[in-house]
Amino acid sequence: MKEELETLFVSERASEETNCEKFTGGHGNHKENSPFLNSSEAGKGGDYYDRNLALFEEELDIRPKVSSLLGKLVNYTNLTQGVKEHEEAESTDGSKKKVSKSPSMGTLMGVYLPCMQNIFGVILFLRLTWMVGMAGVLQSFLIVLLCCCCTMLTTISMSAIATNGVVPAGGSYFMISRSLGPEFGGAVGLCFYLGTTFAGAMYILGAIEILLTYIVPQAAIFHPSGAHDASSAMLNNMRVYGTVFLILMAVVVFVGVKYVNKFASLFLACVVISILSIYAGAIKSIFDPPEFPICMLGNRTLSRDQFDVCAKTIVKDNITVASKLWELFCHSTNLTTENCDEYFLMNNVSEIAGIPGAASGILKDNLWSNYLEKGEILEKAHHPSVDVAGQKNNLHLYVLSDIATSFMVLVGIFFPSVTGIMAGSNRSGDLKDAQKSIPVGTILAIVTTSLVYFSCVLLFGACIEGVVLRDKYGDAVNKNLVVGTLSWPSPWVIVIGSFFSTCGAGLQSLTGAPRLLQAIAKDNIIPFLWVFGHGKANGEPTWALLLTALIAELGILIASLDMVAPILSMFFLMCYLFVNLACAVQTLLRTPNWRPRFKYYHWALSFLGMSICLALMFISSWYYALVAMLIAGMIYKYIEYQGAEKEWGDGIRGLSLSAARYALLRLEEGPPHTKNWRPQLLVLLKLDEDLHVKYPRLLTFASQLKAGKGLTIIGSVIQGNFLETYGEAQAAEQTIKNMMDIEKVKGFCQVVVANKVREGIAHLIQSCGLGGMKHNTVVLGWPYGWRQSEDPRSWKTFIGTVRCTTAAHLALLVPKNVSFYPSNHERYNEGNIDVWWIVHDGGMLMLLPFLLKQHKVWRKCKMRIFTVAQMDDNSIQMKKDLATFLYQLRIEAEVEVVEMHNSDISAYTYERTLMMEQRSQMLRQMRLTKTEREREAQLVKDRHSIARLESLYSDEEDEGDPVPENIQMTWTKEKCDAEKRNRGSAVGSFRDLISIKPNQSNVRRMHTAVKLNEVIVNRSHDARLVLLNMPGPPKNTDGDENYMEFLEVLTEGLERVLLVRGGGREVITIYS
């Protein structure tokens, strides 16, 4: 007993070790799933086991003590920023190993200030005034409110995800991929990467615009050849300088990120000083507005950089002479009017204040929108003017709108100025307490920046003249930056400050984007990106930086800030949308692992944020939105088909389970309606000794019948003891799954271990499926060679299965000669599928050919339906009725009625029946003599024992089982006499075979089988497939062998036959 127990526990321990190896070795890169990977202490001998834990000695080999686990978890440190969670293990060489510095950043330095720096950017200084001028204060408030609500709701969702466990450095990509799975994670990660890369391009374009427009206009390489070439020359300048700046910045990032990080505080200081100067200027404008006069011709705004004096004439040495303005409009230096622009002559020139100040009441004029088309002149409403057409060649003298504007366009251009909320989560590896700092710091940063934007919109509307606000490049105020005109003490504060802050933001984007790409590449979910996971020896992503620079160059070649901004808006909005979706899915699923420390979230807020993101995408640019979604969709599908399999415990897997559970519960409400009935298959496969599928064409037939729709379960039975043959069952299941993939069968596999094959099949028929998703049709292979085999197990199992399906009210399909069935690569360009409808089975015979014809193999075959008429039937009327019935069923088929005349039973039928019964009797005797021989052999082996005698007609598995053990018995004289009598009767029964007379019932059945077979072979010998009603097995089990003979006779001479037996319910209907 002791030895048995020791053996039991040793085997149990070995199996646990094997399972543990399977668990930890499945995916080498799933380090987050197993914070304890091994227990090296286990090999130190018996001293390792604590005396108090002796009961758990077996466990401690594979599972650590709680104390050691807690020690490892407490010592867990996030990797530094820029190095992702899947970084290669550090070198074991002690000299190379560096002591990792523990994260020490707090909320202010680690989250709040970086978010502020990322959110405030080029749009605030270059486009916010123009947006207020075009949209008006009220609609500008609405734009800012929409964008800030979007980021605030996204931050709430992000905070919930970020505080749900340890977030290694990886930011938004890590959060989305671990919440929504590798497909969504990869798609959104790449969208976020593209957004960050285009943001870098946008910042560089902003820096070049500030440089060439406001700091050193003389540095322009291309100059306009004519009055209307100014914009194209400017775009070319931006392309050249932008490329140079991009190369310089890429070199700086390549040389070392530490230099970028060192200057980060300087760039942040530039932003803060610039914003403070705006507030200072707005306060000063109340009592001392700055002098920036605007020259107006009628109600049209003139471009001030082409003349100095805002007047038609000037007095020079007491003589009135033409001004520079007169020369430009009249093309002469004297005061002649013959070539003058009509609008110039009819309207007066006047000067108005560009910055009236906060006390001027200009706010009421700037409340409402004033959208313009491209090329439209900036006009001041209610200013006196005579409305006459001027000369077109003088348009360059006015301030013109360079692009068509609308609410939608402005949303797309403004949105990048609220992005950057991920800055805190991106550097979560450097934070002392990321779960506290990320929500608090990010929300505070959004509140601060939102207040700044709202106040700036109000101040710009209250202090600056409307035509100046609408003047994008400051042409009306001597090419000054419009924000700069308001700032104090000098416009140069904002010009220089915004230039440096924009350059800094560009550097930050070029630093962050390659690391994000490196993280995605190292996760190995997108195979073709693997090269970007490598870099310099210190982990810097060199190849990723190169790709980032190339993509950013595409943005720079676009050259227009207003064109690039909506592109990156799309990618950021896509990313924020999925952050909200991740939070909503996790919240609604209530997964056990969803326990965020941040409690102020709700699924409704996440859905609202998601809706706003989607709305903003289509509001700002519907075609960009579609392109972004297409890109994300393509990446999603690519990862789904080509990417590495990952199991990250993501929410989409949980969502699938919830949806499946919901659908299964709905299916439980009642049986499917006849209109929804389709064969849900249970295919019973036979495996050979090597666990290979014996008849793979059964799977081919199942795939052709199903065409990927409905339920398919592939079942098989392995004979033996479950504890001993579990490994075989697993191997068999894998073999079947591989074969299913080859044959393109979409379904499930179930292998059952049972002592008897018939019992295993009965278990499969009873228990396969779940709830309402159960099989209603069994596909069973024909037992080939049953006549030649002395062992009756094959046909007994077959008939037992037929009886089981009938008892369970399931339909049954038996493909005979299945090896002749077509493969999925064959095509039948002609031929017939013949249906022999002898008894009504619920319409299965009609439905099956229709389903088969949906598959490309059978599509071009024609369907013929034959039915049998007796002598007293009206065959003509039957044909009409059947044609009408098929018309109502919407099934196209030829209809034929075959008349079967009553005829006498032929001698051939009688002889065939006689042969069948003689053969059955002979096989019984042969089995009897075989049993006798085995018993005699056993007696010779051990004279003092006798094998336990089995019943002659026992279950086939019992017959095939070896004799379990020898039973000690004592021989008596009576037993010896009985044995002799048995032998004598066996010999006599062989003599009786000659004089046997066939059973009349069997003769009648054989007659039917022969006659039907003659008719079927005559009409359908060349058919591609013959479908035939399968007769039911006899109620008396003594006639089972005869039943098999009847089926053989019925299907003789036919190449491909499908025997069909209905499940007792209607499966096809004439109603819609």
mmCIF file of N, CA, C and O in Angstrom, residues 141-195:
data_model
loop_
_atom_site.group_PDB
_atom_site.id
_atom_site.type_symbol
_atom_site.label_atom_id
_atom_site.label_comp_id
_atom_site.label_asym_id
_atom_site.label_seq_id
_atom_site.Cartn_x
_atom_site.Cartn_y
_atom_site.Cartn_z
ATOM 1 N N PHE A 141 -15.499 79.272 -28.585
ATOM 2 C CA PHE A 141 -15.751 78.622 -27.289
ATOM 3 C C PHE A 141 -16.238 77.184 -27.501
ATOM 4 O O PHE A 141 -15.806 76.261 -26.808
ATOM 5 N N LEU A 142 -17.162 77.011 -28.471
ATOM 6 C CA LEU A 142 -17.719 75.693 -28.734
ATOM 7 C C LEU A 142 -16.638 74.727 -29.228
ATOM 8 O O LEU A 142 -16.571 73.562 -28.787
ATOM 9 N N ILE A 143 -15.760 75.209 -30.111
ATOM 10 C CA ILE A 143 -14.675 74.357 -30.630
ATOM 11 C C ILE A 143 -13.753 73.930 -29.488
ATOM 12 O O ILE A 143 -13.414 72.748 -29.341
ATOM 13 N N VAL A 144 -13.362 74.924 -28.657
ATOM 14 C CA VAL A 144 -12.463 74.610 -27.535
ATOM 15 C C VAL A 144 -13.151 73.663 -26.558
ATOM 16 O O VAL A 144 -12.541 72.713 -26.051
ATOM 17 N N LEU A 145 -14.448 73.909 -26.311
ATOM 18 C CA LEU A 145 -15.193 73.061 -25.378
ATOM 19 C C LEU A 145 -15.266 71.618 -25.885
ATOM 20 O O LEU A 145 -15.026 70.676 -25.121
ATOM 21 N N LEU A 146 -15.579 71.455 -27.164
ATOM 22 C CA LEU A 146 -15.658 70.106 -27.743
ATOM 23 C C LEU A 146 -14.331 69.372 -27.602
ATOM 24 O O LEU A 146 -14.276 68.225 -27.141
ATOM 25 N N CYS A 147 -13.253 70.061 -28.000
ATOM 26 C CA CYS A 147 -11.935 69.411 -27.982
ATOM 27 C C CYS A 147 -11.486 69.111 -26.550
ATOM 28 O O CYS A 147 -10.934 68.030 -26.275
ATOM 29 N N CYS A 148 -11.737 70.047 -25.643
ATOM 30 C CA CYS A 148 -11.306 69.829 -24.254
ATOM 31 C C CYS A 148 -12.152 68.758 -23.560
ATOM 32 O O CYS A 148 -11.635 67.991 -22.744
ATOM 33 N N CYS A 149 -13.456 68.703 -23.886
ATOM 34 C CA CYS A 149 -14.301 67.628 -23.341
ATOM 35 C C CYS A 149 -13.799 66.273 -23.808
ATOM 36 O O CYS A 149 -13.756 65.306 -23.044
ATOM 37 N N CYS A 150 -13.432 66.232 -25.084
ATOM 38 C CA CYS A 150 -12.916 64.977 -25.652
ATOM 39 C C CYS A 150 -11.686 64.511 -24.877
ATOM 40 O O CYS A 150 -11.605 63.359 -24.459
ATOM 41 N N THR A 151 -10.741 65.435 -24.647
ATOM 42 C CA THR A 151 -9.503 65.036 -23.958
ATOM 43 C C THR A 151 -9.752 64.763 -22.473
ATOM 44 O O THR A 151 -9.130 63.880 -21.897
ATOM 45 N N MET A 152 -10.679 65.504 -21.867
ATOM 46 C CA MET A 152 -10.968 65.283 -20.447
ATOM 47 C C MET A 152 -11.593 63.906 -20.225
ATOM 48 O O MET A 152 -11.190 63.156 -19.324
ATOM 49 N N LEU A 153 -12.579 63.571 -21.068
ATOM 50 C CA LEU A 153 -13.217 62.256 -20.935
ATOM 51 C C LEU A 153 -12.222 61.133 -21.235
ATOM 52 O O LEU A 153 -12.234 60.082 -20.584
ATOM 53 N N THR A 154 -11.355 61.382 -22.213
ATOM 54 C CA THR A 154 -10.321 60.385 -22.527
ATOM 55 C C THR A 154 -9.370 60.225 -21.349
ATOM 56 O O THR A 154 -8.935 59.110 -21.031
ATOM 57 N N THR A 155 -9.048 61.324 -20.696
ATOM 58 C CA THR A 155 -8.143 61.270 -19.540
ATOM 59 C C THR A 155 -8.765 60.461 -18.398
ATOM 60 O O THR A 155 -8.071 59.707 -17.711
ATOM 61 N N ILE A 156 -10.073 60.623 -18.194
ATOM 62 C CA ILE A 156 -10.749 59.858 -17.141
ATOM 63 C C ILE A 156 -10.646 58.358 -17.454
ATOM 64 O O ILE A 156 -10.318 57.543 -16.582
ATOM 65 N N SER A 157 -10.894 58.011 -18.724
ATOM 66 C CA SER A 157 -10.771 56.599 -19.123
ATOM 67 C C SER A 157 -9.330 56.122 -18.982
ATOM 68 O O SER A 157 -9.068 55.015 -18.492
ATOM 69 N N MET A 158 -8.406 56.963 -19.434
ATOM 70 C CA MET A 158 -6.991 56.593 -19.374
ATOM 71 C C MET A 158 -6.535 56.422 -17.923
ATOM 72 O O MET A 158 -5.761 55.516 -17.600
ATOM 73 N N SER A 159 -7.033 57.279 -17.044
ATOM 74 C CA SER A 159 -6.661 57.191 -15.628
ATOM 75 C C SER A 159 -7.143 55.871 -15.028
ATOM 76 O O SER A 159 -6.435 55.240 -14.239
ATOM 77 N N ALA A 160 -8.358 55.464 -15.422
ATOM 78 C CA ALA A 160 -8.877 54.186 -14.909
ATOM 79 C C ALA A 160 -7.996 53.034 -15.372
ATOM 80 O O ALA A 160 -7.646 52.146 -14.587
ATOM 81 N N ILE A 161 -7.609 53.056 -16.650
ATOM 82 C CA ILE A 161 -6.769 51.966 -17.176
ATOM 83 C C ILE A 161 -5.380 52.016 -16.551
ATOM 84 O O ILE A 161 -4.812 50.995 -16.171
ATOM 85 N N ALA A 162 -4.828 53.236 -16.442
ATOM 86 C CA ALA A 162 -3.459 53.384 -15.935
ATOM 87 C C ALA A 162 -3.353 52.977 -14.466
ATOM 88 O O ALA A 162 -2.291 52.549 -14.013
ATOM 89 N N THR A 163 -4.444 53.127 -13.715
ATOM 90 C CA THR A 163 -4.391 52.772 -12.289
ATOM 91 C C THR A 163 -4.876 51.348 -12.034
ATOM 92 O O THR A 163 -5.015 50.945 -10.897
ATOM 93 N N ASN A 164 -5.157 50.610 -13.110
ATOM 94 C CA ASN A 164 -5.569 49.207 -12.949
ATOM 95 C C ASN A 164 -4.334 48.321 -13.072
ATOM 96 O O ASN A 164 -4.120 47.638 -14.062
ATOM 97 N N GLY A 165 -3.491 48.360 -12.050
ATOM 98 C CA GLY A 165 -2.267 47.560 -12.077
ATOM 99 C C GLY A 165 -1.076 48.381 -12.498
ATOM 100 O O GLY A 165 -1.177 49.558 -12.841
ATOM 101 N N VAL A 166 0.085 47.746 -12.477
ATOM 102 C CA VAL A 166 1.339 48.420 -12.802
ATOM 103 C C VAL A 166 1.395 48.643 -14.305
ATOM 104 O O VAL A 166 1.195 47.738 -15.086
ATOM 105 N N VAL A 167 1.642 49.900 -14.712
ATOM 106 C CA VAL A 167 1.785 50.227 -16.134
ATOM 107 C C VAL A 167 3.262 50.420 -16.431
ATOM 108 O O VAL A 167 3.839 51.437 -16.056
ATOM 109 N N PRO A 168 3.920 49.454 -17.073
ATOM 110 C CA PRO A 168 5.316 49.682 -17.448
ATOM 111 C C PRO A 168 5.402 50.798 -18.473
ATOM 112 O O PRO A 168 4.405 51.221 -19.046
ATOM 113 N N ALA A 169 6.637 51.287 -18.701
ATOM 114 C CA ALA A 169 6.814 52.346 -19.687
ATOM 115 C C ALA A 169 6.292 51.845 -21.019
ATOM 116 O O ALA A 169 6.661 50.790 -21.484
ATOM 117 N N GLY A 170 5.438 52.590 -21.643
ATOM 118 C CA GLY A 170 4.824 52.143 -22.892
ATOM 119 C C GLY A 170 3.564 52.938 -23.151
ATOM 120 O O GLY A 170 3.061 52.982 -24.247
ATOM 121 N N GLY A 171 3.085 53.587 -22.096
ATOM 122 C CA GLY A 171 1.999 54.544 -22.258
ATOM 123 C C GLY A 171 0.757 53.968 -22.899
ATOM 124 O O GLY A 171 0.311 52.870 -22.587
ATOM 125 N N SER A 172 0.205 54.769 -23.829
ATOM 126 C CA SER A 172 -1.099 54.450 -24.399
ATOM 127 C C SER A 172 -1.078 53.126 -25.148
ATOM 128 O O SER A 172 -2.036 52.364 -25.097
ATOM 129 N N TYR A 173 0.008 52.844 -25.851
ATOM 130 C CA TYR A 173 0.070 51.583 -26.608
ATOM 131 C C TYR A 173 -0.063 50.392 -25.661
ATOM 132 O O TYR A 173 -0.825 49.457 -25.912
ATOM 133 N N PHE A 174 0.687 50.430 -24.567
ATOM 134 C CA PHE A 174 0.637 49.326 -23.610
ATOM 135 C C PHE A 174 -0.781 49.182 -23.069
ATOM 136 O O PHE A 174 -1.329 48.077 -22.999
ATOM 137 N N MET A 175 -1.397 50.322 -22.696
ATOM 138 C CA MET A 175 -2.723 50.260 -22.076
ATOM 139 C C MET A 175 -3.761 49.691 -23.036
ATOM 140 O O MET A 175 -4.569 48.843 -22.670
ATOM 141 N N ILE A 176 -3.742 50.155 -24.289
ATOM 142 C CA ILE A 176 -4.775 49.716 -25.233
ATOM 143 C C ILE A 176 -4.554 48.261 -25.626
ATOM 144 O O ILE A 176 -5.498 47.474 -25.674
ATOM 145 N N SER A 177 -3.303 47.889 -25.885
ATOM 146 C CA SER A 177 -3.044 46.521 -26.339
ATOM 147 C C SER A 177 -3.386 45.515 -25.252
ATOM 148 O O SER A 177 -3.898 44.438 -25.541
ATOM 149 N N ARG A 178 -3.111 45.860 -23.981
ATOM 150 C CA ARG A 178 -3.415 44.914 -22.901
ATOM 151 C C ARG A 178 -4.894 44.939 -22.522
ATOM 152 O O ARG A 178 -5.378 44.026 -21.863
ATOM 153 N N SER A 179 -5.606 45.981 -22.934
ATOM 154 C CA SER A 179 -7.035 46.051 -22.621
ATOM 155 C C SER A 179 -7.895 45.516 -23.747
ATOM 156 O O SER A 179 -8.928 44.910 -23.512
ATOM 157 N N LEU A 180 -7.484 45.772 -24.991
ATOM 158 C CA LEU A 180 -8.320 45.388 -26.132
ATOM 159 C C LEU A 180 -7.693 44.316 -27.006
ATOM 160 O O LEU A 180 -8.266 43.928 -28.008
ATOM 161 N N GLY A 181 -6.491 43.856 -26.650
ATOM 162 C CA GLY A 181 -5.883 42.763 -27.404
ATOM 163 C C GLY A 181 -4.875 43.251 -28.428
ATOM 164 O O GLY A 181 -4.808 44.434 -28.746
ATOM 165 N N PRO A 182 -4.075 42.328 -28.959
ATOM 166 C CA PRO A 182 -2.986 42.715 -29.862
ATOM 167 C C PRO A 182 -3.469 43.357 -31.157
ATOM 168 O O PRO A 182 -2.805 44.232 -31.692
ATOM 169 N N GLU A 183 -4.656 42.935 -31.668
ATOM 170 C CA GLU A 183 -5.120 43.497 -32.936
ATOM 171 C C GLU A 183 -5.418 44.986 -32.792
ATOM 172 O O GLU A 183 -4.909 45.823 -33.531
ATOM 173 N N PHE A 184 -6.258 45.322 -31.780
ATOM 174 C CA PHE A 184 -6.561 46.729 -31.547
ATOM 175 C C PHE A 184 -5.314 47.477 -31.095
ATOM 176 O O PHE A 184 -5.072 48.609 -31.495
ATOM 177 N N GLY A 185 -4.533 46.831 -30.225
ATOM 178 C CA GLY A 185 -3.322 47.481 -29.714
ATOM 179 C C GLY A 185 -2.378 47.852 -30.830
ATOM 180 O O GLY A 185 -1.859 48.980 -30.867
ATOM 181 N N GLY A 186 -2.141 46.915 -31.764
ATOM 182 C CA GLY A 186 -1.239 47.203 -32.875
ATOM 183 C C GLY A 186 -1.785 48.285 -33.780
ATOM 184 O O GLY A 186 -1.059 49.202 -34.197
ATOM 185 N N ALA A 187 -3.085 48.206 -34.096
ATOM 186 C CA ALA A 187 -3.697 49.200 -34.987
ATOM 187 C C ALA A 187 -3.649 50.591 -34.369
ATOM 188 O O ALA A 187 -3.233 51.565 -35.007
ATOM 189 N N VAL A 188 -4.048 50.677 -33.106
ATOM 190 C CA VAL A 188 -4.077 51.988 -32.447
ATOM 191 C C VAL A 188 -2.659 52.457 -32.142
ATOM 192 O O VAL A 188 -2.354 53.648 -32.238
ATOM 193 N N GLY A 189 -1.779 51.511 -31.777
ATOM 194 C CA GLY A 189 -0.387 51.880 -31.516
ATOM 195 C C GLY A 189 0.247 52.516 -32.735
ATOM 196 O O GLY A 189 0.925 53.557 -32.641
ATOM 197 N N LEU A 190 0.003 51.934 -33.914
ATOM 198 C CA LEU A 190 0.562 52.516 -35.140
ATOM 199 C C LEU A 190 -0.106 53.842 -35.484
ATOM 200 O O LEU A 190 0.543 54.756 -35.985
ATOM 201 N N CYS A 191 -1.416 53.952 -35.215
ATOM 202 C CA CYS A 191 -2.094 55.241 -35.433
ATOM 203 C C CYS A 191 -1.485 56.314 -34.531
ATOM 204 O O CYS A 191 -1.247 57.448 -34.965
ATOM 205 N N PHE A 192 -1.245 55.958 -33.267
ATOM 206 C CA PHE A 192 -0.652 56.909 -32.331
ATOM 207 C C PHE A 192 0.771 57.276 -32.772
ATOM 208 O O PHE A 192 1.187 58.431 -32.687
ATOM 209 N N TYR A 193 1.479 56.266 -33.282
ATOM 210 C CA TYR A 193 2.839 56.522 -33.783
ATOM 211 C C TYR A 193 2.796 57.490 -34.968
ATOM 212 O O TYR A 193 3.566 58.461 -35.029
ATOM 213 N N LEU A 194 1.885 57.247 -35.918
ATOM 214 C CA LEU A 194 1.776 58.138 -37.081
ATOM 215 C C LEU A 194 1.350 59.538 -36.661
ATOM 216 O O LEU A 194 1.839 60.536 -37.194
ATOM 217 N N GLY A 195 0.425 59.608 -35.674
ATOM 218 C CA GLY A 195 0.003 60.916 -35.168
ATOM 219 C C GLY A 195 1.164 61.682 -34.559
ATOM 220 O O GLY A 195 1.354 62.877 -34.830
#
